[in-house]
């Protein structure tokens, strides 16, 4: 181990720890190691984020993608100025070489499908500011959230599928707004010229050098450097899934996972987080279904819905928790996926709404016009009888 | 490059001073959409590509139309569509459950185009056996893979045009699509936008398959409504825009104007600016001349920065020049009362000496119960027996009627086809909102190979522009025509929906009045009352009597 490094974390499931001076240092190093490789209290809270009230969560909760059965990844190249630039990217080769190994490793977690498209005349919704000192255009960090909305309408996501979509956009700025840099909160330009939005995807700006001679032939042909672009996109993909390597203590060194993109223990952590999240979702769904039944007495749950779906969801969730406790991570994950599917089917079953639309006040509205005219004379004469009997009781004492 | 975009605009003047504009955007992609889990799109829109790959679609044709093409006055259209929404799809032989795929397809298309195509279900879907043959490549035509549905009640408006424009690679920012502004396009007599996806041969040897996406938009501007009575047309008057450049992604971008002389003597139409070239072609059996403006040639924008094509009539037209199309049809409902009725279709063959067969497809909803034994086909006073009939009766609330016939039309004749029906009484929850408007019956479809007067030579599908057709012609002597008749509006016996309220009011009134009075009579107790000095009425009466001088009460 090189000098100054005390813990070396391997890419499978092992780590090397330097013993150090005494037991206390070894104890603290082991504690830090378990926090890095396994779960902490904040990650447990993040997994349960739907059920926990807002005040108790840290800023990192709700940043990672929700657990789902599959994800769709779309790479889009935005060219707002096709008259000046003809942009070509060898996306198919880049996907096969760089993205597919990572997705193969993640295939245990969910089904992935990858797409790409090129969009023309797609502009960012924000006009960048011209900076005289660097003679370039700058996008400040507080205008970044406004960039996504106008572009989203053209991305054509989720036309034919049910899975959430992750969008990775590569934007080639127009000739009149070149070069374009993204500023972070301190005002310095970001080195990778890219930013990502949690649970949505990432955007990278690719600047094209203006040609030296003013008599250059337009449109310019641009061949995108896929290595640089894929590095950024893969790092953003890891961030979206919550596999970041920030916050490591200084004396730790991680082995690089190579082509696959993530170490085995990182995959285990992801599986574990998704399992917990699935179980939390199942319990929330079934609890809200039970609360709904309490509030509205009219809903009828058919027998087959109940036995097939609700009981199966409950039993799958219980078996998932048992397997987690026993340490069988993969089968726990499968059981939790089954539980989520069954509980969603139960909650959204259309037969639940059948008898919902006969509320009690409508029944009153139909019967009152019939019974009220009949009841009024009877009530009046009852009142008269009571009055007369009271008078008669007084009169015998008077008449006599 | 693996994909190619061609855009064309055809302006044709119609009799009576109207003008028709047809846009066509063709994207051809040299890839096989059916194979491979990963697809990388460039000019072909990703939404449609994924739809075709995921659902195993072989051919897709969707048309949204507002208005009706008047064949008798306007002539044969390049591509006609029925009023409302029409969707017909051929699926691949690998699809096992065609009905499930059809339902998913109509729901996804309804989302992409913002049209209510999700109302397509088994009550308005049919499987024609002879009419809609595939227009693209493919071997084997098992008609169980075909589905056809039409929604005549569908309204087309700006929110259908916007997603259609979004599918174009250049959007509406450059090229011919710049002219597509909704406020002018919908202020017209006829507006039809369509999407056609089909596989075609990649080249003449036909060893590989390419996919073609064709987006067409046809608009007819009325000289009175949009033109304010004047008959001079220009791009600016029609679309309130002019053309400034071609789409940078297009390999071909042309504007054609039909300047065929109708009378063989003088030119009818004068076009400015003068066209760079003229193109002659035989289209739908007639020789036509077109003025061509190529937006990609650098000479076009030399003199002015924008192109505004202007059409001027050089002499007024007289009615003897109006051409009658060889085949046209008319359909109407007759009868009285709300129990029975009769649907009549008149088909006209105006060719002077050639007879040809026509396939008629009629789809009638289940609530008009057709009696097939009353079907009569009469030509020139004599009965005409069809050589092929396919009839599928309706099932209540599940399937509509389907009637397909192959009828031979003699030369210069009118054929009348009549069939009687009975109107059904629907359940009270099945009436649509505003039931007294009536119920629509979709247009019937006539497909025929019409013999042409002039011989046509085989044209290369790739090089030929839009007007030589989406339909391949088998030999040079006839051309394929698909016509649609009018949709029908039929009244069904409609209950009075305010009756439950009336019944409640009446019953409550009767009960209140009768019961209340009876009860009072039976249980009233009478007792003597002192006469009061007189209420307000008596005092008023006394005042009036004093004024009149009459003794008081």
PDB file of C-alpha atoms in Angstrom, chain A residues 175-285:
ATOM      1  CA  UNK A 175     -22.529  29.831 -33.745  1.00  0.00           C
ATOM      2  CA  UNK A 176     -23.764  33.105 -32.312  1.00  0.00           C
ATOM      3  CA  UNK A 177     -23.568  31.770 -28.766  1.00  0.00           C
ATOM      4  CA  UNK A 178     -20.235  29.967 -28.987  1.00  0.00           C
ATOM      5  CA  UNK A 179     -18.352  29.150 -26.812  1.00  0.00           C
ATOM      6  CA  UNK A 180     -20.777  28.453 -23.966  1.00  0.00           C
ATOM      7  CA  UNK A 181     -19.677  27.599 -20.430  1.00  0.00           C
ATOM      8  CA  UNK A 182     -21.648  26.645 -17.349  1.00  0.00           C
ATOM      9  CA  UNK A 183     -20.887  28.553 -14.170  1.00  0.00           C
ATOM     10  CA  UNK A 184     -21.172  26.998 -10.758  1.00  0.00           C
ATOM     11  CA  UNK A 185     -22.302  28.828  -7.648  1.00  0.00           C
ATOM     12  CA  UNK A 186     -18.920  30.518  -7.117  1.00  0.00           C
ATOM     13  CA  UNK A 187     -18.754  31.892 -10.624  1.00  0.00           C
ATOM     14  CA  UNK A 188     -16.034  29.619 -11.941  1.00  0.00           C
ATOM     15  CA  UNK A 189     -16.697  27.643 -15.095  1.00  0.00           C
ATOM     16  CA  UNK A 190     -17.391  23.945 -14.502  1.00  0.00           C
ATOM     17  CA  UNK A 191     -14.573  21.777 -15.820  1.00  0.00           C
ATOM     18  CA  UNK A 192     -16.745  19.151 -17.501  1.00  0.00           C
ATOM     19  CA  UNK A 193     -19.282  21.749 -18.759  1.00  0.00           C
ATOM     20  CA  UNK A 194     -22.165  19.539 -17.666  1.00  0.00           C
ATOM     21  CA  UNK A 195     -24.845  19.360 -14.996  1.00  0.00           C
ATOM     22  CA  UNK A 196     -27.392  16.788 -13.931  1.00  0.00           C
ATOM     23  CA  UNK A 197     -30.876  16.974 -12.486  1.00  0.00           C
ATOM     24  CA  UNK A 198     -31.847  14.296  -9.930  1.00  0.00           C
ATOM     25  CA  UNK A 199     -34.406  11.764 -11.150  1.00  0.00           C
ATOM     26  CA  UNK A 200     -34.298  13.228 -14.672  1.00  0.00           C
ATOM     27  CA  UNK A 201     -30.909  13.011 -16.343  1.00  0.00           C
ATOM     28  CA  UNK A 202     -28.004  15.161 -17.396  1.00  0.00           C
ATOM     29  CA  UNK A 203     -27.041  17.842 -19.923  1.00  0.00           C
ATOM     30  CA  UNK A 204     -23.559  18.480 -21.311  1.00  0.00           C
ATOM     31  CA  UNK A 205     -22.500  21.416 -23.479  1.00  0.00           C
ATOM     32  CA  UNK A 206     -20.057  20.590 -26.272  1.00  0.00           C
ATOM     33  CA  UNK A 207     -18.276  23.607 -27.668  1.00  0.00           C
ATOM     34  CA  UNK A 208     -17.100  23.690 -31.245  1.00  0.00           C
ATOM     35  CA  UNK A 209     -14.027  25.780 -32.023  1.00  0.00           C
ATOM     36  CA  UNK A 210     -14.733  28.601 -34.379  1.00  0.00           C
ATOM     37  CA  UNK A 211     -12.596  28.227 -37.478  1.00  0.00           C
ATOM     38  CA  UNK A 212      -9.602  30.474 -37.757  1.00  0.00           C
ATOM     39  CA  UNK A 213     -10.262  31.744 -41.249  1.00  0.00           C
ATOM     40  CA  UNK A 214     -13.433  33.778 -41.776  1.00  0.00           C
ATOM     41  CA  UNK A 215     -13.943  32.223 -45.177  1.00  0.00           C
ATOM     42  CA  UNK A 216     -14.675  28.817 -43.783  1.00  0.00           C
ATOM     43  CA  UNK A 217     -17.387  26.886 -45.542  1.00  0.00           C
ATOM     44  CA  UNK A 218     -20.612  26.602 -43.614  1.00  0.00           C
ATOM     45  CA  UNK A 219     -22.011  24.252 -42.414  1.00  0.00           C
ATOM     46  CA  UNK A 220     -19.001  23.024 -40.467  1.00  0.00           C
ATOM     47  CA  UNK A 221     -18.646  19.329 -40.064  1.00  0.00           C
ATOM     48  CA  UNK A 222     -18.213  18.361 -36.404  1.00  0.00           C
ATOM     49  CA  UNK A 223     -17.244  14.899 -35.231  1.00  0.00           C
ATOM     50  CA  UNK A 224     -18.054  14.480 -31.558  1.00  0.00           C
ATOM     51  CA  UNK A 225     -15.357  13.058 -29.280  1.00  0.00           C
ATOM     52  CA  UNK A 226     -17.346  10.230 -27.748  1.00  0.00           C
ATOM     53  CA  UNK A 227     -14.767   9.300 -25.112  1.00  0.00           C
ATOM     54  CA  UNK A 228     -14.993  12.639 -23.372  1.00  0.00           C
ATOM     55  CA  UNK A 229     -18.761  12.701 -23.637  1.00  0.00           C
ATOM     56  CA  UNK A 230     -19.286   9.149 -22.378  1.00  0.00           C
ATOM     57  CA  UNK A 231     -17.026   9.728 -19.379  1.00  0.00           C
ATOM     58  CA  UNK A 232     -19.291  12.540 -18.255  1.00  0.00           C
ATOM     59  CA  UNK A 233     -22.503  10.679 -18.978  1.00  0.00           C
ATOM     60  CA  UNK A 234     -21.400   7.548 -17.147  1.00  0.00           C
ATOM     61  CA  UNK A 235     -20.378   9.589 -14.117  1.00  0.00           C
ATOM     62  CA  UNK A 236     -23.819  11.246 -14.183  1.00  0.00           C
ATOM     63  CA  UNK A 237     -25.465   7.828 -14.461  1.00  0.00           C
ATOM     64  CA  UNK A 238     -23.677   6.699 -11.312  1.00  0.00           C
ATOM     65  CA  UNK A 239     -24.734   9.868  -9.518  1.00  0.00           C
ATOM     66  CA  UNK A 240     -28.342   9.364 -10.525  1.00  0.00           C
ATOM     67  CA  UNK A 241     -28.328   5.897  -9.038  1.00  0.00           C
ATOM     68  CA  UNK A 242     -26.691   7.110  -5.861  1.00  0.00           C
ATOM     69  CA  UNK A 243     -23.347   5.402  -6.323  1.00  0.00           C
ATOM     70  CA  UNK A 244     -21.173   8.430  -5.808  1.00  0.00           C
ATOM     71  CA  UNK A 245     -17.710   8.197  -4.322  1.00  0.00           C
ATOM     72  CA  UNK A 246     -17.728  11.532  -2.563  1.00  0.00           C
ATOM     73  CA  UNK A 247     -17.309  11.909   1.138  1.00  0.00           C
ATOM     74  CA  UNK A 248     -14.548   9.355   1.404  1.00  0.00           C
ATOM     75  CA  UNK A 249     -12.111   9.871   4.234  1.00  0.00           C
ATOM     76  CA  UNK A 250      -8.657  10.895   3.051  1.00  0.00           C
ATOM     77  CA  UNK A 251      -6.868   7.687   3.838  1.00  0.00           C
ATOM     78  CA  UNK A 252      -9.094   5.458   1.738  1.00  0.00           C
ATOM     79  CA  UNK A 253      -8.195   4.280  -1.737  1.00  0.00           C
ATOM     80  CA  UNK A 254     -10.690   2.587  -4.007  1.00  0.00           C
ATOM     81  CA  UNK A 255      -9.715   0.179  -6.733  1.00  0.00           C
ATOM     82  CA  UNK A 256     -10.990   1.317 -10.069  1.00  0.00           C
ATOM     83  CA  UNK A 257     -13.758  -0.972 -11.248  1.00  0.00           C
ATOM     84  CA  UNK A 258     -12.568  -0.924 -14.840  1.00  0.00           C
ATOM     85  CA  UNK A 259     -14.988  -1.336 -17.686  1.00  0.00           C
ATOM     86  CA  UNK A 260     -17.892  -2.491 -15.627  1.00  0.00           C
ATOM     87  CA  UNK A 261     -18.386   0.801 -13.899  1.00  0.00           C
ATOM     88  CA  UNK A 262     -19.120  -0.368 -10.404  1.00  0.00           C
ATOM     89  CA  UNK A 263     -17.732  -2.685  -7.781  1.00  0.00           C
ATOM     90  CA  UNK A 264     -19.612  -5.714  -6.496  1.00  0.00           C
ATOM     91  CA  UNK A 265     -20.192  -4.222  -3.091  1.00  0.00           C
ATOM     92  CA  UNK A 266     -21.673  -1.080  -4.672  1.00  0.00           C
ATOM     93  CA  UNK A 267     -24.111  -3.261  -6.572  1.00  0.00           C
ATOM     94  CA  UNK A 268     -25.040  -5.006  -3.323  1.00  0.00           C
ATOM     95  CA  UNK A 269     -25.692  -1.671  -1.689  1.00  0.00           C
ATOM     96  CA  UNK A 270     -27.926  -0.633  -4.562  1.00  0.00           C
ATOM     97  CA  UNK A 271     -29.877  -3.888  -4.429  1.00  0.00           C
ATOM     98  CA  UNK A 272     -30.287  -3.548  -0.691  1.00  0.00           C
ATOM     99  CA  UNK A 273     -31.508   0.072  -0.975  1.00  0.00           C
ATOM    100  CA  UNK A 274     -34.003  -0.865  -3.654  1.00  0.00           C
ATOM    101  CA  UNK A 275     -35.308  -3.799  -1.646  1.00  0.00           C
ATOM    102  CA  UNK A 276     -35.930  -1.611   1.373  1.00  0.00           C
ATOM    103  CA  UNK A 277     -37.592   0.997  -0.799  1.00  0.00           C
ATOM    104  CA  UNK A 278     -39.862  -1.602  -2.382  1.00  0.00           C
ATOM    105  CA  UNK A 279     -40.953  -2.906   1.000  1.00  0.00           C
ATOM    106  CA  UNK A 280     -41.629   0.639   2.192  1.00  0.00           C
ATOM    107  CA  UNK A 281     -43.728   1.303  -0.920  1.00  0.00           C
ATOM    108  CA  UNK A 282     -45.734  -1.868  -0.388  1.00  0.00           C
ATOM    109  CA  UNK A 283     -46.537  -0.966   3.190  1.00  0.00           C
ATOM    110  CA  UNK A 284     -47.531   2.602   2.262  1.00  0.00           C
ATOM    111  CA  UNK A 285     -49.768   1.429  -0.571  1.00  0.00           C
TER     112      UNK A 285
END
